[in-house]
Amino acid sequence: MNTRILSASAEHIQEVGVLLRNGELVAVPTETVYGLAANALDGAAVSRIFEAKGRPQDNPLIVHIDMLDTLSMLSADVPDTAYTLAQAFWPGPLTIIVPKSDRVPTEVSAGLQTVAVRMPSHPIAREIIRAAGVPLAAPSANLSGSPSPTTAARVAADMDGRIAAIVDGGACEVGVESTVITLVGERPRLLRPGGITKEQLEAVIGAIDVDPAVIEPLANDREAASPGMKYQHYAPRADVTLIDADAAQFAAFVNAQAGDGAMALCFDDETDGVAIPFLTYGARADEDAQARRVFEALREADDRGATRLFAACPRAEGVGLAVYNRLLRAAAFKVVRL
Ligand code: TXA
Ligand code: MG
């Protein structure tokens, strides 16, 4: 298949709407990361997403909508809290899990009785949903297991030849995927940290639970609340280790690892004294910059031939919790605390 790379002209948006209605796959920019979209109401189209990504069949997809009304089509039983959250955070990087309706094909929910829904804020994503005239199921547009793509070029590196088109909307603003919260269960529970922080959510709906899998490996005997949390994720080819240390300790540690493709992933303001090849991913105190940079930096490490990547450990607060969560998974939970 010849994958077209399209600008977001009005004409291209209309074309993409037709492709999606016809069951094709198109990568679209969102404010978080690029998504690999298909018509969410068409089970056959949705199953092509799993093929293109090599995604495990039991990992459900997020449905992207442009109007609040669509939520009640996707869920027969929308909790009040969903509307409260939507009012506060939509459009934006928050995914809300609610009981699913019969309109949602089992391919989308991967057999669960729930559906994950989000209204993105990216203007191009919204225009594409409108042009398609249907809600769009879209996981991140990377091969399963790889770092999520935040530019069209990174989507093309993974998806060229596998999908009909990629719409180039430039670099994504948030850089990590949406926050996922489930409203199915006794208390709202954070399943994946993202662009909307736990603190922001609690300011609107009160205390929420945090799923242990956010910062711990899933115990073997525990079923994943969010099936995506079972899999090793976001990993570059390089073997990643997180280093929880101050600047001087970090430099001393990485310098002792010199050679054999060792590379450091540093904070912008803490590269002094690092004597091995390095990349940076934002200043220590700038979690927003870290989120924007982290996936791109992991892919750059591969481009530069790193085989072992030692990453400075972010602060696990605010948006930093999302950055920490992604790097922990990239590192398969290997953390050195100094
Ligand atoms: O920012 C984002 O959320 C991006 C953009 C494209 O919107 N999408 C994204 O999709 O990150 P994906 O498929 O890479 O991650 C979706 C996560 C997975 O961990 C999946 O297991 C979880 O959401 N999920 C989806 N539906 C679920 C459900 N019904 N119950 C529990 N977890 C669900
Ligand atoms: Mg993903």
Tab-separated table of C-alpha atoms and ligand atoms in Angstrom:
chain	number	residue	atom	x	y	z
A	1	MET	CA	0.000	0.000	0.000
A	2	ASN	CA	1.258	3.457	-0.882
A	3	THR	CA	0.905	5.642	2.222
A	4	ARG	CA	0.189	9.268	1.330
A	5	ILE	CA	1.494	12.056	3.531
A	6	LEU	CA	-1.032	14.870	3.439
A	7	SER	CA	-1.107	18.449	4.629
A	8	ALA	CA	-4.217	19.448	6.564
A	9	SER	CA	-5.769	21.442	3.711
A	10	ALA	CA	-9.575	21.580	3.603
A	11	GLU	CA	-9.496	19.362	0.534
A	12	HIS	CA	-7.298	16.739	2.180
A	13	ILE	CA	-9.488	16.728	5.292
A	14	GLN	CA	-12.534	15.929	3.136
A	15	GLU	CA	-10.586	13.179	1.339
A	16	VAL	CA	-9.508	11.699	4.658
A	17	GLY	CA	-13.137	11.753	5.829
A	18	VAL	CA	-14.075	9.637	2.812
A	19	LEU	CA	-11.161	7.218	3.372
A	20	LEU	CA	-12.241	6.731	6.999
A	21	ARG	CA	-15.888	6.206	6.090
A	22	ASN	CA	-14.711	3.581	3.595
A	23	GLY	CA	-12.964	1.601	6.329
A	24	GLU	CA	-9.381	2.764	5.653
A	25	LEU	CA	-6.778	3.681	8.279
A	26	VAL	CA	-5.420	7.236	8.540
A	27	ALA	CA	-2.896	8.627	11.042
A	28	VAL	CA	-4.029	11.940	12.508
A	29	PRO	CA	-2.338	14.489	14.754
A	30	THR	CA	-3.812	15.078	18.200
A	31	GLU	CA	-2.607	17.338	21.014
A	32	THR	CA	-1.113	14.300	22.809
A	33	VAL	CA	0.480	11.992	20.205
A	34	TYR	CA	-0.439	10.931	16.656
A	35	GLY	CA	-3.351	8.497	16.517
A	36	LEU	CA	-4.024	5.684	14.046
A	37	ALA	CA	-7.691	6.218	13.236
A	38	ALA	CA	-10.489	4.048	11.879
A	39	ASN	CA	-14.281	4.299	11.900
A	40	ALA	CA	-15.125	3.230	15.462
A	41	LEU	CA	-18.540	1.881	14.427
A	42	ASP	CA	-17.037	-0.486	11.825
A	43	GLY	CA	-15.591	-3.611	13.460
A	44	ALA	CA	-13.771	-4.693	10.284
A	45	ALA	CA	-12.057	-1.309	9.937
A	46	VAL	CA	-11.079	-1.393	13.605
A	47	SER	CA	-9.540	-4.845	13.291
A	48	ARG	CA	-7.192	-3.447	10.611
A	49	ILE	CA	-5.728	-1.167	13.297
A	50	PHE	CA	-4.640	-4.230	15.277
A	51	GLU	CA	-3.009	-5.719	12.160
A	52	ALA	CA	-1.192	-2.515	11.184
A	53	LYS	CA	0.225	-2.011	14.688
A	54	GLY	CA	0.812	-5.629	15.601
A	55	ARG	CA	-1.308	-4.868	18.662
A	56	PRO	CA	-2.422	-7.656	21.021
A	57	GLN	CA	-6.118	-8.375	20.398
A	58	ASP	CA	-7.073	-7.948	24.051
A	59	ASN	CA	-5.980	-4.290	24.278
A	60	PRO	CA	-9.006	-2.005	23.750
A	61	LEU	CA	-8.994	1.308	21.868
A	62	ILE	CA	-10.008	4.866	22.702
A	63	VAL	CA	-12.945	6.317	20.750
A	64	HIS	CA	-12.479	9.955	19.708
A	65	ILE	CA	-15.538	12.183	19.458
A	66	ASP	CA	-16.180	15.788	18.546
A	67	MET	CA	-19.567	16.407	20.204
A	68	LEU	CA	-20.684	15.580	23.716
A	69	ASP	CA	-23.902	14.063	22.292
A	70	THR	CA	-21.885	11.230	20.802
A	71	LEU	CA	-20.989	10.068	24.320
A	72	SER	CA	-24.567	8.962	24.933
A	73	MET	CA	-24.506	6.985	21.683
A	74	LEU	CA	-21.391	5.105	22.823
A	75	SER	CA	-22.668	4.550	26.365
A	76	ALA	CA	-26.204	3.723	27.438
A	77	ASP	CA	-25.398	4.620	31.019
A	78	VAL	CA	-23.215	7.731	31.254
A	79	PRO	CA	-22.435	8.496	34.928
A	80	ASP	CA	-22.926	12.121	36.043
A	81	THR	CA	-19.238	12.286	36.894
A	82	ALA	CA	-18.446	11.788	33.198
A	83	TYR	CA	-20.331	14.975	32.359
A	84	THR	CA	-18.613	16.837	35.180
A	85	LEU	CA	-15.214	15.749	33.861
A	86	ALA	CA	-16.160	16.491	30.266
A	87	GLN	CA	-17.294	19.960	31.249
A	88	ALA	CA	-13.964	20.636	32.965
A	89	PHE	CA	-11.470	18.947	30.640
A	90	TRP	CA	-12.963	18.387	27.171
A	91	PRO	CA	-11.830	18.992	24.583
A	92	GLY	CA	-8.426	17.892	25.874
A	93	PRO	CA	-6.109	15.069	26.932
A	94	LEU	CA	-8.513	13.129	29.171
A	95	THR	CA	-9.993	9.709	28.343
A	96	ILE	CA	-13.032	8.604	30.332
A	97	ILE	CA	-14.069	4.951	30.623
A	98	VAL	CA	-17.808	4.295	30.880
A	99	PRO	CA	-20.110	1.292	30.316
A	100	LYS	CA	-20.388	0.643	26.571
A	101	SER	CA	-23.541	0.556	24.445
A	102	ASP	CA	-24.383	-1.965	21.711
A	103	ARG	CA	-23.196	0.528	19.101
A	104	VAL	CA	-19.562	-0.088	20.116
A	105	PRO	CA	-18.156	-3.105	18.253
A	106	THR	CA	-16.355	-5.710	20.377
A	107	GLU	CA	-13.202	-5.023	18.331
A	108	VAL	CA	-13.046	-1.569	19.968
A	109	SER	CA	-13.600	-2.727	23.532
A	110	ALA	CA	-11.593	-5.936	23.041
A	111	GLY	CA	-14.440	-7.848	24.647
A	112	LEU	CA	-14.821	-5.608	27.716
A	113	GLN	CA	-18.233	-4.175	28.678
A	114	THR	CA	-16.737	-0.678	28.821
A	115	VAL	CA	-15.567	1.923	26.325
A	116	ALA	CA	-12.852	4.576	26.568
A	117	VAL	CA	-13.889	7.955	25.115
A	118	ARG	CA	-12.056	11.188	24.551
A	119	MET	CA	-12.721	14.506	22.831
A	120	PRO	CA	-9.363	15.754	21.512
A	121	SER	CA	-8.632	19.480	21.368
A	122	HIS	CA	-6.376	19.441	18.298
A	123	PRO	CA	-8.179	21.439	15.580
A	124	ILE	CA	-7.086	19.040	12.810
A	125	ALA	CA	-8.235	15.985	14.763
A	126	ARG	CA	-11.599	17.647	15.301
A	127	GLU	CA	-11.986	18.583	11.640
A	128	ILE	CA	-11.189	15.001	10.646
A	129	ILE	CA	-13.780	13.547	13.044
A	130	ARG	CA	-16.342	15.961	11.613
A	131	ALA	CA	-15.392	15.170	8.015
A	132	ALA	CA	-15.647	11.426	8.717
A	133	GLY	CA	-19.057	11.912	10.340
A	134	VAL	CA	-18.377	8.988	12.692
A	135	PRO	CA	-16.448	8.588	15.962
A	136	LEU	CA	-12.878	7.409	15.399
A	137	ALA	CA	-11.133	4.598	17.243
A	138	ALA	CA	-7.462	5.533	17.510
A	139	PRO	CA	-4.545	4.129	19.454
A	140	SER	CA	-1.154	5.819	19.244
A	141	ALA	CA	0.196	5.499	15.682
A	142	ASN	CA	3.317	3.472	16.508
A	143	LEU	CA	4.110	-0.198	16.056
A	144	SER	CA	2.961	-1.926	19.222
A	145	GLY	CA	5.599	-1.599	21.957
A	146	SER	CA	7.516	1.310	20.365
A	147	PRO	CA	7.585	4.879	21.670
A	148	SER	CA	4.472	6.820	20.613
A	149	PRO	CA	5.033	9.157	17.645
A	150	THR	CA	4.826	12.917	18.125
A	151	THR	CA	5.609	13.896	14.513
A	152	ALA	CA	4.347	12.721	11.110
A	153	ALA	CA	7.881	11.583	10.203
A	154	ARG	CA	7.941	9.212	13.193
A	155	VAL	CA	4.520	7.844	12.198
A	156	ALA	CA	5.844	7.238	8.682
A	157	ALA	CA	8.881	5.389	10.065
A	158	ASP	CA	6.524	2.845	11.702
A	159	MET	CA	3.477	2.861	9.420
A	160	ASP	CA	4.673	3.508	5.865
A	161	GLY	CA	3.076	0.954	3.547
A	162	ARG	CA	0.592	-0.193	6.222
A	163	ILE	CA	-2.036	2.573	6.140
A	164	ALA	CA	-3.754	4.785	3.563
A	165	ALA	CA	-2.541	8.201	4.715
A	166	ILE	CA	-0.832	10.303	7.360
A	167	VAL	CA	-2.033	13.850	8.010
A	168	ASP	CA	0.918	16.057	8.979
A	169	GLY	CA	-0.067	18.473	11.741
A	170	GLY	CA	3.444	19.214	13.000
A	171	ALA	CA	4.767	18.275	16.434
A	172	CYS	CA	2.276	17.371	19.190
A	173	GLU	CA	1.865	19.873	21.982
A	174	VAL	CA	1.503	17.591	25.028
A	175	GLY	CA	3.743	14.758	23.839
A	176	VAL	CA	2.477	11.956	26.109
A	177	GLU	CA	-0.850	10.182	25.738
A	178	SER	CA	-4.058	11.235	27.440
A	179	THR	CA	-4.838	10.612	31.079
A	180	VAL	CA	-7.146	7.572	31.385
A	181	ILE	CA	-9.708	7.483	34.208
A	182	THR	CA	-12.339	4.816	34.713
A	183	LEU	CA	-15.738	5.625	36.193
A	184	VAL	CA	-16.727	1.964	36.234
A	185	GLY	CA	-16.249	0.715	39.788
A	186	GLU	CA	-16.741	2.063	43.275
A	187	ARG	CA	-14.507	5.120	42.968
A	188	PRO	CA	-13.018	6.889	39.974
A	189	ARG	CA	-9.615	5.338	39.299
A	190	LEU	CA	-6.667	6.715	37.376
A	191	LEU	CA	-5.412	4.019	35.015
A	192	ARG	CA	-2.850	6.012	33.045
A	193	PRO	CA	-1.370	9.400	33.977
A	194	GLY	CA	-1.179	11.945	31.169
A	195	GLY	CA	-1.654	15.554	30.214
A	196	ILE	CA	-4.410	16.160	32.789
A	197	THR	CA	-2.923	15.618	36.238
A	198	LYS	CA	-4.337	13.715	39.197
A	199	GLU	CA	-4.349	17.012	41.095
A	200	GLN	CA	-6.460	18.663	38.377
A	201	LEU	CA	-8.934	15.767	38.400
A	202	GLU	CA	-9.247	15.796	42.188
A	203	ALA	CA	-9.898	19.531	42.198
A	204	VAL	CA	-13.052	18.817	40.169
A	205	ILE	CA	-14.406	15.440	41.409
A	206	GLY	CA	-12.647	14.878	44.747
A	207	ALA	CA	-10.380	12.022	45.754
A	208	ILE	CA	-9.629	9.398	43.113
A	209	ASP	CA	-7.782	6.096	43.343
A	210	VAL	CA	-4.586	5.496	41.429
A	211	ASP	CA	-4.203	2.071	39.925
A	212	PRO	CA	-1.065	0.424	41.365
A	213	ALA	CA	0.062	-0.430	37.816
A	214	VAL	CA	0.773	3.287	37.227
A	215	ILE	CA	4.088	3.002	39.053
A	216	GLU	CA	4.575	-0.698	39.759
A	217	PRO	CA	4.972	-3.769	37.613
A	218	LEU	CA	1.714	-5.658	37.440
A	219	ALA	CA	1.745	-8.616	39.799
A	220	ASN	CA	1.450	-11.833	37.813
A	221	ASP	CA	-1.745	-12.909	39.507
A	222	ARG	CA	-3.531	-9.588	39.089
A	223	GLU	CA	-5.760	-8.868	36.140
A	224	ALA	CA	-4.970	-5.555	34.429
A	225	ALA	CA	-7.663	-2.899	34.912
A	226	SER	CA	-6.330	-1.425	31.697
A	227	PRO	CA	-5.078	-4.214	29.454
A	228	GLY	CA	-2.451	-1.879	27.936
A	229	MET	CA	-0.632	-1.857	31.264
A	230	LYS	CA	0.376	-5.516	30.905
A	231	TYR	CA	2.633	-4.960	27.970
A	232	GLN	CA	6.148	-3.630	27.791
A	233	HIS	CA	5.688	-0.284	26.238
A	234	TYR	CA	7.264	2.773	24.766
A	235	ALA	CA	10.583	0.971	24.477
A	236	PRO	CA	13.328	1.956	22.076
A	237	ARG	CA	15.757	-0.739	20.908
A	238	ALA	CA	18.288	0.509	23.470
A	239	ASP	CA	18.101	-1.068	26.911
A	240	VAL	CA	16.819	1.713	29.192
A	241	THR	CA	17.634	2.219	32.899
A	242	LEU	CA	16.244	5.065	35.015
A	243	ILE	CA	18.723	6.796	37.321
A	244	ASP	CA	17.177	8.540	40.321
A	245	ALA	CA	19.938	10.897	41.456
A	246	ASP	CA	21.074	14.503	41.687
A	247	ALA	CA	23.081	16.049	38.845
A	248	ALA	CA	26.545	15.215	40.193
A	249	GLN	CA	25.642	11.622	41.100
A	250	PHE	CA	24.015	11.150	37.695
A	251	ALA	CA	27.123	12.348	35.826
A	252	ALA	CA	29.427	10.149	37.900
A	253	PHE	CA	27.198	7.120	37.382
A	254	VAL	CA	26.831	7.471	33.607
A	255	ASN	CA	30.506	8.276	33.101
A	256	ALA	CA	31.350	4.965	34.755
A	257	GLN	CA	29.210	3.222	32.075
A	258	ALA	CA	31.204	4.656	29.138
A	259	GLY	CA	31.533	2.538	25.995
A	260	ASP	CA	29.464	-0.283	24.459
A	261	GLY	CA	26.864	2.113	23.053
A	262	ALA	CA	26.159	3.749	26.422
A	263	MET	CA	24.260	7.032	26.168
A	264	ALA	CA	22.738	9.366	28.751
A	265	LEU	CA	19.315	11.001	28.633
A	266	CYS	CA	19.828	14.144	30.714
A	267	PHE	CA	17.898	17.144	31.923
A	268	ASP	CA	18.772	20.198	29.780
A	269	ASP	CA	20.219	22.016	32.774
A	270	GLU	CA	22.256	19.068	34.074
A	271	THR	CA	24.650	18.083	31.282
A	272	ASP	CA	27.773	19.584	32.924
A	273	GLY	CA	30.217	16.843	33.702
A	274	VAL	CA	28.468	14.206	31.541
A	275	ALA	CA	31.348	12.753	29.516
A	276	ILE	CA	29.498	10.117	27.470
A	277	PRO	CA	27.254	10.831	24.437
A	278	PHE	CA	23.981	12.317	25.624
A	279	LEU	CA	20.549	13.612	24.646
A	280	THR	CA	18.376	15.934	26.688
A	281	TYR	CA	14.639	15.944	27.328
A	282	GLY	CA	13.769	19.177	29.141
A	283	ALA	CA	14.936	20.917	32.302
A	284	ARG	CA	14.592	19.071	35.637
A	285	ALA	CA	11.803	21.347	36.827
A	286	ASP	CA	10.022	21.609	33.439
A	287	GLU	CA	7.708	18.602	33.293
A	288	ASP	CA	5.770	19.983	30.332
A	289	ALA	CA	8.951	20.094	28.244
A	290	GLN	CA	9.885	16.579	29.393
A	291	ALA	CA	6.488	15.306	28.255
A	292	ARG	CA	6.881	16.976	24.847
A	293	ARG	CA	10.372	15.557	24.366
A	294	VAL	CA	10.432	12.130	25.990
A	295	PHE	CA	9.221	9.894	23.146
A	296	GLU	CA	11.178	11.775	20.505
A	297	ALA	CA	14.321	11.483	22.648
A	298	LEU	CA	13.858	7.699	22.953
A	299	ARG	CA	13.637	7.433	19.168
A	300	GLU	CA	16.682	9.706	18.733
A	301	ALA	CA	18.669	7.412	21.017
A	302	ASP	CA	17.985	4.584	18.578
A	303	ASP	CA	18.896	6.777	15.593
A	304	ARG	CA	22.233	7.479	17.243
A	305	GLY	CA	22.912	3.814	17.815
A	306	ALA	CA	22.589	3.734	21.599
A	307	THR	CA	22.423	0.209	22.967
A	308	ARG	CA	22.193	1.224	26.641
A	309	LEU	CA	20.378	4.395	27.643
A	310	PHE	CA	20.672	5.832	31.166
A	311	ALA	CA	17.821	8.272	31.759
A	312	ALA	CA	17.624	10.920	34.469
A	313	CYS	CA	14.542	10.094	36.548
A	314	PRO	CA	11.767	12.728	36.425
A	315	ARG	CA	9.829	13.962	39.437
A	316	ALA	CA	6.682	11.855	39.693
A	317	GLU	CA	4.308	14.770	40.247
A	318	GLY	CA	1.961	16.715	38.008
A	319	VAL	CA	2.625	15.910	34.353
A	320	GLY	CA	5.920	14.449	35.569
A	321	LEU	CA	3.962	11.402	36.784
A	322	ALA	CA	3.087	10.645	33.139
A	323	VAL	CA	6.709	11.062	32.058
A	324	TYR	CA	7.856	8.810	34.918
A	325	ASN	CA	5.210	6.200	34.028
A	326	ARG	CA	6.330	6.086	30.363
A	327	LEU	CA	10.048	5.931	31.177
A	328	LEU	CA	9.443	3.219	33.795
A	329	ARG	CA	7.804	1.077	31.127
A	330	ALA	CA	10.486	1.883	28.555
A	331	ALA	CA	12.959	0.700	31.199
A	332	ALA	CA	10.884	-2.378	32.083
A	333	PHE	CA	10.944	-0.952	35.654
A	334	LYS	CA	14.742	-0.948	36.017
A	335	VAL	CA	15.541	1.963	38.359
A	336	VAL	CA	18.862	2.692	40.063
A	337	ARG	CA	18.338	4.917	43.134
A	338	LEU	CA	21.486	6.713	44.273
B	1	TXA	O1	-3.662	10.444	23.891
B	1	TXA	C1	-4.134	9.328	23.629
B	1	TXA	O2	-4.873	8.732	24.420
B	1	TXA	C2	-3.758	8.710	22.287
B	1	TXA	C3	-4.320	9.609	21.191
B	1	TXA	C4	-4.166	9.022	19.813
B	1	TXA	O3	-5.652	9.921	21.470
B	1	TXA	N1	-4.256	7.360	22.189
B	1	TXA	C5	-3.718	6.343	22.896
B	1	TXA	O4	-4.273	5.121	22.645
B	1	TXA	O5	-2.798	6.474	23.661
B	1	TXA	P1	-3.601	3.732	23.078
B	1	TXA	O6	-4.405	2.703	22.429
B	1	TXA	O7	-2.151	3.779	22.744
B	1	TXA	O8	-3.821	3.646	24.621
B	1	TXA	C6	-5.122	3.410	25.127
B	1	TXA	C7	-5.035	2.917	26.554
B	1	TXA	C8	-4.509	1.498	26.624
B	1	TXA	O9	-3.673	1.375	27.767
B	1	TXA	C9	-5.783	0.673	26.784
B	1	TXA	O10	-5.564	-0.556	27.442
B	1	TXA	C10	-6.649	1.616	27.609
B	1	TXA	O11	-6.335	2.918	27.121
B	1	TXA	N2	-8.078	1.350	27.380
B	1	TXA	C11	-8.803	1.554	26.267
B	1	TXA	N3	-10.083	1.160	26.451
B	1	TXA	C12	-10.168	0.708	27.709
B	1	TXA	C13	-11.223	0.153	28.498
B	1	TXA	N4	-12.447	-0.007	28.013
B	1	TXA	N5	-10.926	-0.217	29.773
B	1	TXA	C14	-9.694	-0.061	30.285
B	1	TXA	N6	-8.655	0.453	29.587
B	1	TXA	C15	-8.887	0.830	28.319
B	2	MG	MG	-0.132	3.350	22.635
